[in-house]
Short mmCIF file of N, CA and C in Angstrom, two decimals:
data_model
loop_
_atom_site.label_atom_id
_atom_site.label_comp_id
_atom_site.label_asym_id
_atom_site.label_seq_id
_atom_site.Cartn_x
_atom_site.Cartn_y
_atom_site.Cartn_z
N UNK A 1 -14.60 -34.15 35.14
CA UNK A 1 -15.57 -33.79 34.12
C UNK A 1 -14.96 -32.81 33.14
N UNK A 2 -15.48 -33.12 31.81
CA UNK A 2 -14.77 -32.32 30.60
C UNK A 2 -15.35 -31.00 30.60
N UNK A 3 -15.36 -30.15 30.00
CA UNK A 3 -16.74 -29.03 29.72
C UNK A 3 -16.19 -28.75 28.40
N UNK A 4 -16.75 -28.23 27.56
CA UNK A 4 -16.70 -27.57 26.59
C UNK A 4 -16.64 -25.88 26.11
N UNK A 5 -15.51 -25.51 25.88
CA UNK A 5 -15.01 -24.57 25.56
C UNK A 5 -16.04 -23.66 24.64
N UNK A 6 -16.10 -22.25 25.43
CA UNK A 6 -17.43 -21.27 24.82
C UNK A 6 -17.25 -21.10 23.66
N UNK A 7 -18.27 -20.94 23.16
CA UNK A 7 -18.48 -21.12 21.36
C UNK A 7 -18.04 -19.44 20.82
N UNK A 8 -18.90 -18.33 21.66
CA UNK A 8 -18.30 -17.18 21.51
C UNK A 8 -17.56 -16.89 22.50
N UNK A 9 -16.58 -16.00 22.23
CA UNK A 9 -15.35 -14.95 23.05
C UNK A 9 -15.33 -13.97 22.59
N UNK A 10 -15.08 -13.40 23.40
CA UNK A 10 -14.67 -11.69 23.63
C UNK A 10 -13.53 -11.37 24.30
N UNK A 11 -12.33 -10.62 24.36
CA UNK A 11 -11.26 -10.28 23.92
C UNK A 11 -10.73 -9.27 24.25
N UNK A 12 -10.49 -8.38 25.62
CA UNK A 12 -9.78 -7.12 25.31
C UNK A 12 -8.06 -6.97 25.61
N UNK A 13 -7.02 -6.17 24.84
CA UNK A 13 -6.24 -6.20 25.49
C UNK A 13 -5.51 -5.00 25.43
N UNK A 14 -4.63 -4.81 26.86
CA UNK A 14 -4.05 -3.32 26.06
C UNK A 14 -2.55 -3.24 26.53
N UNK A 15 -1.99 -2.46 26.18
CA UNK A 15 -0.40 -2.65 26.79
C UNK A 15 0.08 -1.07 25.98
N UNK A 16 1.93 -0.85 26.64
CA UNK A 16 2.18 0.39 26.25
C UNK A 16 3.42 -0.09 25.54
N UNK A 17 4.36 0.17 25.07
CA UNK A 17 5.89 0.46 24.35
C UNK A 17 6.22 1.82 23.87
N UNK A 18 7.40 1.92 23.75
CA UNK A 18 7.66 3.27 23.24
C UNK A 18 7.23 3.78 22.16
N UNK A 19 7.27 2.58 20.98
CA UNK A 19 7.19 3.17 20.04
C UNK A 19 6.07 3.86 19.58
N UNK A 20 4.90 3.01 19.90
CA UNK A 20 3.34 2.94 19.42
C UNK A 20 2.28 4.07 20.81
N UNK A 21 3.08 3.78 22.01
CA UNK A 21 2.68 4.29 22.81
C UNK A 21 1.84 3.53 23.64
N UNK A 22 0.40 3.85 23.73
CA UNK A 22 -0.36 3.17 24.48
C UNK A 22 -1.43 2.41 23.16
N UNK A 23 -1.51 1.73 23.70
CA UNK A 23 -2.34 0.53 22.24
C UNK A 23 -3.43 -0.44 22.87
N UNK A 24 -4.04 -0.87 22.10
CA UNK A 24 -5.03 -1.58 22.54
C UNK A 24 -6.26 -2.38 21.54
N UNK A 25 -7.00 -3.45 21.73
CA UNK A 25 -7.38 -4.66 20.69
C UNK A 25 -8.90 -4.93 21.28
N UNK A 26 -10.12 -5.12 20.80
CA UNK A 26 -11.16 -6.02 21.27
C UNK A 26 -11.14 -6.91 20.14
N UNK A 27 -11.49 -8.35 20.35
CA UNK A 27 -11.24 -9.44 19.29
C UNK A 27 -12.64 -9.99 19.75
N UNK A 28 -13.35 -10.46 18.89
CA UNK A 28 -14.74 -10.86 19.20
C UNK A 28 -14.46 -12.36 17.89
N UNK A 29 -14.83 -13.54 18.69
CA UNK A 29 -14.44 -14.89 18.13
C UNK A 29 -15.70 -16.35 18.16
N UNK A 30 -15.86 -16.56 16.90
CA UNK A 30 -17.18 -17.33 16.88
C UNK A 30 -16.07 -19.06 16.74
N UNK A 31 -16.43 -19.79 17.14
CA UNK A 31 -15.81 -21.49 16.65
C UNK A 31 -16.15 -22.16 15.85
N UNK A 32 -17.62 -21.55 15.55
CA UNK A 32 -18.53 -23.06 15.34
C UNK A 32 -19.56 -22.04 14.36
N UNK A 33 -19.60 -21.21 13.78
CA UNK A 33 -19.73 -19.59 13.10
C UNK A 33 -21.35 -20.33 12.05
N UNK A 34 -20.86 -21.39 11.33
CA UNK A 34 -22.51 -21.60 10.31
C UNK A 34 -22.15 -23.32 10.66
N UNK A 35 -21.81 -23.43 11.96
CA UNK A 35 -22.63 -25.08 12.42
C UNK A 35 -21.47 -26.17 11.83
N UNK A 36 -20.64 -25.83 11.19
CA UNK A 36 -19.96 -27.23 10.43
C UNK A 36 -18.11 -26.72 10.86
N UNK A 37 -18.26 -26.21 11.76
CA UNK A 37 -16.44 -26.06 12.56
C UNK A 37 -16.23 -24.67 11.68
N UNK A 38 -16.79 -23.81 11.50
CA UNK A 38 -16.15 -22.64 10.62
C UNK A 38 -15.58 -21.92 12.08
N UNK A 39 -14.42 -21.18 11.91
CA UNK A 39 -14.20 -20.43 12.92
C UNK A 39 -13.89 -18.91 12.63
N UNK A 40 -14.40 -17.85 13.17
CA UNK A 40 -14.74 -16.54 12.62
C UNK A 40 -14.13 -15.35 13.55
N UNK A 41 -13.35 -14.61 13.29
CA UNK A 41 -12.38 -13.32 14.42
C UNK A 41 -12.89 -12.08 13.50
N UNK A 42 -13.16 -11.52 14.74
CA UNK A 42 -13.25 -9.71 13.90
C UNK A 42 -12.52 -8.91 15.28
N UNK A 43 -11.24 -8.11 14.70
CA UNK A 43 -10.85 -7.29 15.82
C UNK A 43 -10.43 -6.34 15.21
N UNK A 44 -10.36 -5.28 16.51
CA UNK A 44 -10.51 -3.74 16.57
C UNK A 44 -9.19 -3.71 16.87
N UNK A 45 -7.87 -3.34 16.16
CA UNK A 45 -6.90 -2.59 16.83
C UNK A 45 -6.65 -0.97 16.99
N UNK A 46 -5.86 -0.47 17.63
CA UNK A 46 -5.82 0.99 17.97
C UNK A 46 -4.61 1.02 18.63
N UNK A 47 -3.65 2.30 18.40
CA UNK A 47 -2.56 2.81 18.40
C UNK A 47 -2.11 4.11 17.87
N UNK A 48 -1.08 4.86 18.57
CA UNK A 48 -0.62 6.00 18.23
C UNK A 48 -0.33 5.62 16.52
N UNK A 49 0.79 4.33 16.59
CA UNK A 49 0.68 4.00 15.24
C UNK A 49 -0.09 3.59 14.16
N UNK A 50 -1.05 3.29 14.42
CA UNK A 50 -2.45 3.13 13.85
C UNK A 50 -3.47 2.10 14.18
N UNK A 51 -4.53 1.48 12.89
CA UNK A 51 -5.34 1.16 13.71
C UNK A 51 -6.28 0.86 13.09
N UNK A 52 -6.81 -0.21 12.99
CA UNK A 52 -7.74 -0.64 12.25
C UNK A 52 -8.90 -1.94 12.48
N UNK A 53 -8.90 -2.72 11.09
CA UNK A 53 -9.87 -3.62 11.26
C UNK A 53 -9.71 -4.69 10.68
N UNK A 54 -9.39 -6.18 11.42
CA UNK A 54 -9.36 -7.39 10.67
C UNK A 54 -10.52 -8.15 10.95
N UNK A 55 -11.03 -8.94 9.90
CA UNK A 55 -12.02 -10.00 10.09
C UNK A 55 -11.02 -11.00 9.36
N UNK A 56 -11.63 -12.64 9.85
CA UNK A 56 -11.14 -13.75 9.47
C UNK A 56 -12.19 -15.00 9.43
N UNK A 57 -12.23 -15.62 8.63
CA UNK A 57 -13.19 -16.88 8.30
C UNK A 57 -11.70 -17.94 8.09
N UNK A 58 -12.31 -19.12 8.98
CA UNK A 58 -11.43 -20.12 8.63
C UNK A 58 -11.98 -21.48 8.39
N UNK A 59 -11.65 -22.45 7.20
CA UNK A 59 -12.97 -23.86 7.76
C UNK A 59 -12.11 -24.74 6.98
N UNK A 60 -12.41 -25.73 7.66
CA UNK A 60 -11.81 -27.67 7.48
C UNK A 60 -11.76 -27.54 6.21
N UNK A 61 -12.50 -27.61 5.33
CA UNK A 61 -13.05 -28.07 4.22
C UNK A 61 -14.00 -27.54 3.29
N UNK A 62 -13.21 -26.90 2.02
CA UNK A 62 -14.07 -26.06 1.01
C UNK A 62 -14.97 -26.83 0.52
N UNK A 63 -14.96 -27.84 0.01
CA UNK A 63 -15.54 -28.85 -0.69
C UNK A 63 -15.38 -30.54 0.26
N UNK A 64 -16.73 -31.50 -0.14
CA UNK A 64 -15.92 -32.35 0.54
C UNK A 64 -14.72 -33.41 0.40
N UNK A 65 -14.04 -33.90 1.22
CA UNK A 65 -12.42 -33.92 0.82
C UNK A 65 -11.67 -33.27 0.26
N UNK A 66 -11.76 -32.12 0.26
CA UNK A 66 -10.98 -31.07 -0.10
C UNK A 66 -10.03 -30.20 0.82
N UNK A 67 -9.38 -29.49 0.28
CA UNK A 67 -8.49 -28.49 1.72
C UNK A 67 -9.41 -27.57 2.20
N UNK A 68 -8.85 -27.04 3.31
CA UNK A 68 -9.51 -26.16 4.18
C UNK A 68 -8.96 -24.79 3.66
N UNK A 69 -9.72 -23.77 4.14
CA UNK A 69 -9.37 -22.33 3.43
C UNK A 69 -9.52 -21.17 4.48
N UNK A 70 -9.37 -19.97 3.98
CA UNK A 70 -8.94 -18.93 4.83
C UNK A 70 -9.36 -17.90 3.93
N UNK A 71 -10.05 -17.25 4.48
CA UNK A 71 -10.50 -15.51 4.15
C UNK A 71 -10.21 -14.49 4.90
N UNK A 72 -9.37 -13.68 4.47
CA UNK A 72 -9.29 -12.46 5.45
C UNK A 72 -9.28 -11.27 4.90
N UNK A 73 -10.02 -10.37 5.69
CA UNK A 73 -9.91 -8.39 5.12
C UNK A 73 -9.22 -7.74 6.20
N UNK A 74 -8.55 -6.97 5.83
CA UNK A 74 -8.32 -6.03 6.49
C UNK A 74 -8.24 -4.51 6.24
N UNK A 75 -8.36 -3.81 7.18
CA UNK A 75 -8.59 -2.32 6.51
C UNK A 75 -7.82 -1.38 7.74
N UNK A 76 -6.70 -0.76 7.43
CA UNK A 76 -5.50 -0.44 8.34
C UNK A 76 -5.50 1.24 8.13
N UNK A 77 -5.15 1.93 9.30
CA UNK A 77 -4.63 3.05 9.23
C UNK A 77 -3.18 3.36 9.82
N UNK A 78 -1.77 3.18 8.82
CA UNK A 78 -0.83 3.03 9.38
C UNK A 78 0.14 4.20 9.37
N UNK A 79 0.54 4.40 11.03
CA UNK A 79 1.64 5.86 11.12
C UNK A 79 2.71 5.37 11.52
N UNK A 80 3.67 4.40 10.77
CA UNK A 80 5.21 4.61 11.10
C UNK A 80 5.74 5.76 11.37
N UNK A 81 6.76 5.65 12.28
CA UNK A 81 7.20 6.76 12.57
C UNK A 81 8.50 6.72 11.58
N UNK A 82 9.14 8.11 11.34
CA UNK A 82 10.42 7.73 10.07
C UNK A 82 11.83 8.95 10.37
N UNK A 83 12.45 8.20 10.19
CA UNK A 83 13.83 8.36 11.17
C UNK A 83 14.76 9.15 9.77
N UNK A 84 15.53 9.93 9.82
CA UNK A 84 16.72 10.62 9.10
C UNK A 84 18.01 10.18 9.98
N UNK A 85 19.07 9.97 9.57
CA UNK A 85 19.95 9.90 10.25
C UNK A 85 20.11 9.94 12.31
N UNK A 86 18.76 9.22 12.50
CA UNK A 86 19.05 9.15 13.78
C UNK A 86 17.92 10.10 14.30
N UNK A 87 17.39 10.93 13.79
CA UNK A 87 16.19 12.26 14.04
C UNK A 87 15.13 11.57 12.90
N UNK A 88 14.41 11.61 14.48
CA UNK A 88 12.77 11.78 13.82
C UNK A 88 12.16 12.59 13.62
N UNK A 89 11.33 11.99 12.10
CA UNK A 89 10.83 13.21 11.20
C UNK A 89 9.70 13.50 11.79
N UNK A 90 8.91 12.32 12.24
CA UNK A 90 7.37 12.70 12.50
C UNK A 90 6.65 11.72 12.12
N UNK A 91 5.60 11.39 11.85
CA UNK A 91 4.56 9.66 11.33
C UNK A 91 4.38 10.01 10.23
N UNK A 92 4.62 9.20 9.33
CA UNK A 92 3.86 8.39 7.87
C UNK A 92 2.55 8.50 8.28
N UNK A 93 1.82 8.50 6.72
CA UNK A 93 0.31 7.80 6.93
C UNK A 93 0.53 7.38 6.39
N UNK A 94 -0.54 5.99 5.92
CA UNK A 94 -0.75 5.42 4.73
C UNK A 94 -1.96 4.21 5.13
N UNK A 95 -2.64 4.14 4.19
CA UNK A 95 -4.11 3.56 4.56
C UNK A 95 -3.92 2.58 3.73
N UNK A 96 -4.07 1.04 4.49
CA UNK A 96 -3.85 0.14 3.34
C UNK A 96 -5.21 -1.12 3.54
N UNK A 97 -6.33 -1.22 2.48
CA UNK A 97 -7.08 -2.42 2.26
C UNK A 97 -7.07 -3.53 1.32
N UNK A 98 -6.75 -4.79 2.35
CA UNK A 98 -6.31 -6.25 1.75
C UNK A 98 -7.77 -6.90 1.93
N UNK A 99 -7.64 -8.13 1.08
CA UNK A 99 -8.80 -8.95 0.96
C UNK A 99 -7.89 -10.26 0.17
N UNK A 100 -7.64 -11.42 1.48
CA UNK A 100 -7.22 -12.68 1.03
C UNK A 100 -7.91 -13.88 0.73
N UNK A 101 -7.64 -14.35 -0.16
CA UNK A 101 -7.92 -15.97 0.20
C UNK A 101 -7.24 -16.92 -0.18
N UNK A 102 -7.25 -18.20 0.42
CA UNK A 102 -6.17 -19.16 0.47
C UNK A 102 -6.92 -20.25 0.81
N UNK A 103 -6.17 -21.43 0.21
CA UNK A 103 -6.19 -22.91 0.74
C UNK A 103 -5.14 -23.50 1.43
N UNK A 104 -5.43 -24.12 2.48
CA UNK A 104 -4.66 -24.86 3.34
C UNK A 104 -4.93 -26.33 3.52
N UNK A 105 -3.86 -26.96 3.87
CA UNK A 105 -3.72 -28.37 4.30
C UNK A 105 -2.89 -28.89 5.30
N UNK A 106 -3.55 -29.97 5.91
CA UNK A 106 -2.57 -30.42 7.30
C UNK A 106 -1.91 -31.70 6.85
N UNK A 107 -1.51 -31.72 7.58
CA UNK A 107 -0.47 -32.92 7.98
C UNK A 107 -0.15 -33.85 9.22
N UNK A 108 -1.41 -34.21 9.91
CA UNK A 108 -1.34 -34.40 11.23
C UNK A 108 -1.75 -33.40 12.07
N UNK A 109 -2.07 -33.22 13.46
CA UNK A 109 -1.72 -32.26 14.38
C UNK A 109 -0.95 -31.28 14.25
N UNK A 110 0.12 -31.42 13.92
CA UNK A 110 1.25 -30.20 14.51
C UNK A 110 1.65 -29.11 13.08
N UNK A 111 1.29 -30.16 11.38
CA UNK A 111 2.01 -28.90 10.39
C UNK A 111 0.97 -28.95 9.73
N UNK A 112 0.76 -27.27 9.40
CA UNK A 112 0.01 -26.60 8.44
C UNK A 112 0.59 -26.16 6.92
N UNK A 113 0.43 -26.26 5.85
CA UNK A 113 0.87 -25.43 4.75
C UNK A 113 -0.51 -24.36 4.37
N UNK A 114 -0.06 -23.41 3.44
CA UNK A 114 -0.95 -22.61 2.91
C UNK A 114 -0.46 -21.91 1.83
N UNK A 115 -1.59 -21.74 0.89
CA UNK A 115 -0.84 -20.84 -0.14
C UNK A 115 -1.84 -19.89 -0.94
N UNK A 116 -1.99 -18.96 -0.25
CA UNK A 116 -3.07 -17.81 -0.46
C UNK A 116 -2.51 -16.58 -1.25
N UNK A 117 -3.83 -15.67 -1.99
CA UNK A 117 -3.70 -14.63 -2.90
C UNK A 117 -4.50 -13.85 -2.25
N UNK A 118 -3.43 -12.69 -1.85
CA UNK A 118 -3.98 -11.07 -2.09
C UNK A 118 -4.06 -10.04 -2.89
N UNK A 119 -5.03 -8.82 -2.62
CA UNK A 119 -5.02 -7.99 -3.25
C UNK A 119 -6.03 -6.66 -2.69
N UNK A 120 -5.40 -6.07 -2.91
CA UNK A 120 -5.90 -4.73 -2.68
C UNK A 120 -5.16 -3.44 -2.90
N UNK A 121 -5.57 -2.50 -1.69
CA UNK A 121 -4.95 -0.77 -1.88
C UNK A 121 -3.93 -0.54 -1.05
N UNK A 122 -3.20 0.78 -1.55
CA UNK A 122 -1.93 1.00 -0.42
C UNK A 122 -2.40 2.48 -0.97
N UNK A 123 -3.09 3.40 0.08
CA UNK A 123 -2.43 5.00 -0.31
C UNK A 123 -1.35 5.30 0.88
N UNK A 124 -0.97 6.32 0.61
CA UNK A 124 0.17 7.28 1.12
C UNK A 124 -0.10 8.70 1.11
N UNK A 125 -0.37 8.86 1.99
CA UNK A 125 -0.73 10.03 2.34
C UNK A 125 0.96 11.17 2.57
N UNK A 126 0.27 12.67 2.02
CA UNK A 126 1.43 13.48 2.18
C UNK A 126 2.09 14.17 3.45
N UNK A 127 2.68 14.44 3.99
CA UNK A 127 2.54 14.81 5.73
C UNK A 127 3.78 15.95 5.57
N UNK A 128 3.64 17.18 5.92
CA UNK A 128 4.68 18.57 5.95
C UNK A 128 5.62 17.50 6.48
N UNK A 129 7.03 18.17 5.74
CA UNK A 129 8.17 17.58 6.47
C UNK A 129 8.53 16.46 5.95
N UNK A 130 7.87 15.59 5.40
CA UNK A 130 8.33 14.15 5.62
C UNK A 130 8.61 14.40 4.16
N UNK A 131 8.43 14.75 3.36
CA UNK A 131 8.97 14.27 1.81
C UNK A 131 8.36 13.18 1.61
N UNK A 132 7.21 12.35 1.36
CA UNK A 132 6.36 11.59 1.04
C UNK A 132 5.54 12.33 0.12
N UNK A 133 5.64 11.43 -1.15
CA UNK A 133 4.71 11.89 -2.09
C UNK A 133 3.58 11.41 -1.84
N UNK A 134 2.37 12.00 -2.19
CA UNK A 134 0.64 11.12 -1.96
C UNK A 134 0.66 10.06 -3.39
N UNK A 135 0.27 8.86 -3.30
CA UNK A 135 0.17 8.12 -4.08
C UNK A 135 -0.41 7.13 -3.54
N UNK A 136 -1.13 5.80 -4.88
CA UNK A 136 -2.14 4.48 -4.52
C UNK A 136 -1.59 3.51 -5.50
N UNK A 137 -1.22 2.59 -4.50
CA UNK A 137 -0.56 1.60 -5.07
C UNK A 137 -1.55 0.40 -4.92
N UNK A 138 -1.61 -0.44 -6.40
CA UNK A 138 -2.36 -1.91 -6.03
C UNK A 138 -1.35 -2.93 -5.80
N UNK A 139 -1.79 -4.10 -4.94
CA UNK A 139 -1.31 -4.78 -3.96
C UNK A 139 -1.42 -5.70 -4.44
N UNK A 140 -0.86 -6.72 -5.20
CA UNK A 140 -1.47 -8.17 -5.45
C UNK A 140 -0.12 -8.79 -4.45
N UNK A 141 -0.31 -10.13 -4.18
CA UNK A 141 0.47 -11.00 -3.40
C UNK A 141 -0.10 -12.33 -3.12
N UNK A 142 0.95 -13.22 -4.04
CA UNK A 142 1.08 -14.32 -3.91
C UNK A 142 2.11 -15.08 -2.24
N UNK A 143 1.42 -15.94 -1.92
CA UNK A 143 2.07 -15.99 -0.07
C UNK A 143 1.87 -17.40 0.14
N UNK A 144 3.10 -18.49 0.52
CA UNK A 144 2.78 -19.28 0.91
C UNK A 144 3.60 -19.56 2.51
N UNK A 145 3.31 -21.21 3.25
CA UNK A 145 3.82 -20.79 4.26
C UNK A 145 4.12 -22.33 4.32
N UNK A 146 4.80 -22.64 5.18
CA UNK A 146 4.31 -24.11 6.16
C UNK A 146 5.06 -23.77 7.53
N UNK A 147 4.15 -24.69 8.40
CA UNK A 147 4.07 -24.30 9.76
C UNK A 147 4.43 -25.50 10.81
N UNK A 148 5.00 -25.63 11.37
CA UNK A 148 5.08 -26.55 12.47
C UNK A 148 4.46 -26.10 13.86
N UNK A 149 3.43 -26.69 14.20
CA UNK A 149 2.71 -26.07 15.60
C UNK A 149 3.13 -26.85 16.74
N UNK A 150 3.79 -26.61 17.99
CA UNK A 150 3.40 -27.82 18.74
C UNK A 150 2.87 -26.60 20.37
N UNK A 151 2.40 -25.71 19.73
CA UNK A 151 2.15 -24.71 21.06
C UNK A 151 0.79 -25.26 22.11
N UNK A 152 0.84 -25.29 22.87
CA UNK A 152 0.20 -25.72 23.78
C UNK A 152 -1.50 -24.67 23.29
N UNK A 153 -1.56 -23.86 23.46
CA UNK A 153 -2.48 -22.79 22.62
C UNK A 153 -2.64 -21.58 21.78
N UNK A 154 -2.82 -21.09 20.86
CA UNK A 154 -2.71 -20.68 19.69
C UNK A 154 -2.53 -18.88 19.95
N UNK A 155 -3.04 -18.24 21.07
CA UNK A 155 -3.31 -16.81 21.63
C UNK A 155 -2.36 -16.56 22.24
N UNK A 156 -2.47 -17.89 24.01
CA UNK A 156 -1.75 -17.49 24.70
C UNK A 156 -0.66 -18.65 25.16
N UNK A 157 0.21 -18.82 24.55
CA UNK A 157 0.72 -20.25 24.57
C UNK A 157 1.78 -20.37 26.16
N UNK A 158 1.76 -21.28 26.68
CA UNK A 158 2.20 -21.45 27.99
C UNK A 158 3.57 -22.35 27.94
N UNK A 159 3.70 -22.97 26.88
CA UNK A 159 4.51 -23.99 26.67
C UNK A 159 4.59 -24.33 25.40
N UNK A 160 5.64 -25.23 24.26
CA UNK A 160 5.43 -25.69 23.02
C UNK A 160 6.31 -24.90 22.50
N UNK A 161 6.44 -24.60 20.99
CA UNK A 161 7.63 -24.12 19.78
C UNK A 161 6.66 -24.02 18.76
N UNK A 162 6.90 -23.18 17.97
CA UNK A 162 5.90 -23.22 16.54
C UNK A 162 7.11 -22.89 15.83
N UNK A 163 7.33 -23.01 14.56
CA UNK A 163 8.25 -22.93 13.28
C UNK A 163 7.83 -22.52 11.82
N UNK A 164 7.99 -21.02 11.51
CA UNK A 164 6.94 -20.87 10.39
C UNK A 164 8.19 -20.18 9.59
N UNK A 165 7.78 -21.24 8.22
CA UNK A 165 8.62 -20.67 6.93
C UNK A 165 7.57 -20.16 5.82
N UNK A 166 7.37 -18.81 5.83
CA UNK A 166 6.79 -18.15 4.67
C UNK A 166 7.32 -17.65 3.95
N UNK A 167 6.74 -17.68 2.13
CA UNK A 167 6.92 -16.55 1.07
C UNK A 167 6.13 -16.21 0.82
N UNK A 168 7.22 -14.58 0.02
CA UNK A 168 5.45 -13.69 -0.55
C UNK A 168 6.62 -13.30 -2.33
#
């Protein structure tokens, strides 16, 4: 017997590395989001290095027979850490909010293309020590990609190869 895969998920994960330290994600995931295959992610990341907030809308088809598209925001609080000759200075800030959208098209099962426009903020925050000036930079970005999928699943893949050639 088949069953059908839950419409919502929920998501936690956490792990350590040196760099970031101890880190950690809740991802909360709709499939089927306004009834016609839309599929919808909002997650929480967190880290010494920072930490923030992505949402994502994804669907078959903008129009009908048309390509499928992609919306995404994000809103980041990011602390690279920044190195002098081998000595670390201490973390960067810098707070950066994107807002994409894009059209995509398949090719069968396995390849995706896409070719989406961003835009948004970049500040930079000043931090003793580091020699970082405070400044706000706008963000535009043109990004395309194509993709070869053959991963067994898209999160946690067990088996398969994926192949992704992007520009920005």
């Amino acid at each position: 017997n088949a069953r059908e895969a839950p419409r919502r998920t929920a998501e936690l994960g956490l792990g350590y590395d040196e760099t970031d330290g101890a880190r950690s994600f809740v991802r909360l995931r709709d499939h089927d989001l306004f009834g016609w295959g839309q599929q919808a992610t909002l997650a929480a990341i967190a880290s010494e290095g920072g930490g923030g907030l992505r949402a994502e809308l994804l669907g078959d088809r903008l129009w009908a027979g048309g390509p499928g598209y992609w919306l995404e925001a994000e809103a980041f609080d990011e602390r690279p850490r920044l190195f002098t000759k081998g000595e670390l200075l201490g973390r960067a800030e810098f707070d950066r909010d994107d807002l994409t959208f894009g059209l995509q098209a398949s090719a069968g099962p396995s390849i995706l293309t896409r070719l989406g426009l961003t835009g948004g903020w970049l500040d930079v925050r000043s931090r003793p020590g580091l020699g970082v000036d405070p400044a706000r930079e706008q963000v535009r970005l043109l990004s395309g990609a194509v993709v070869w999928d053959d991963l067994d699943d898209r999160d946690l893949p067990t088996s398969g190869v994926q192949l992704r050639l992007t520009a920005e």
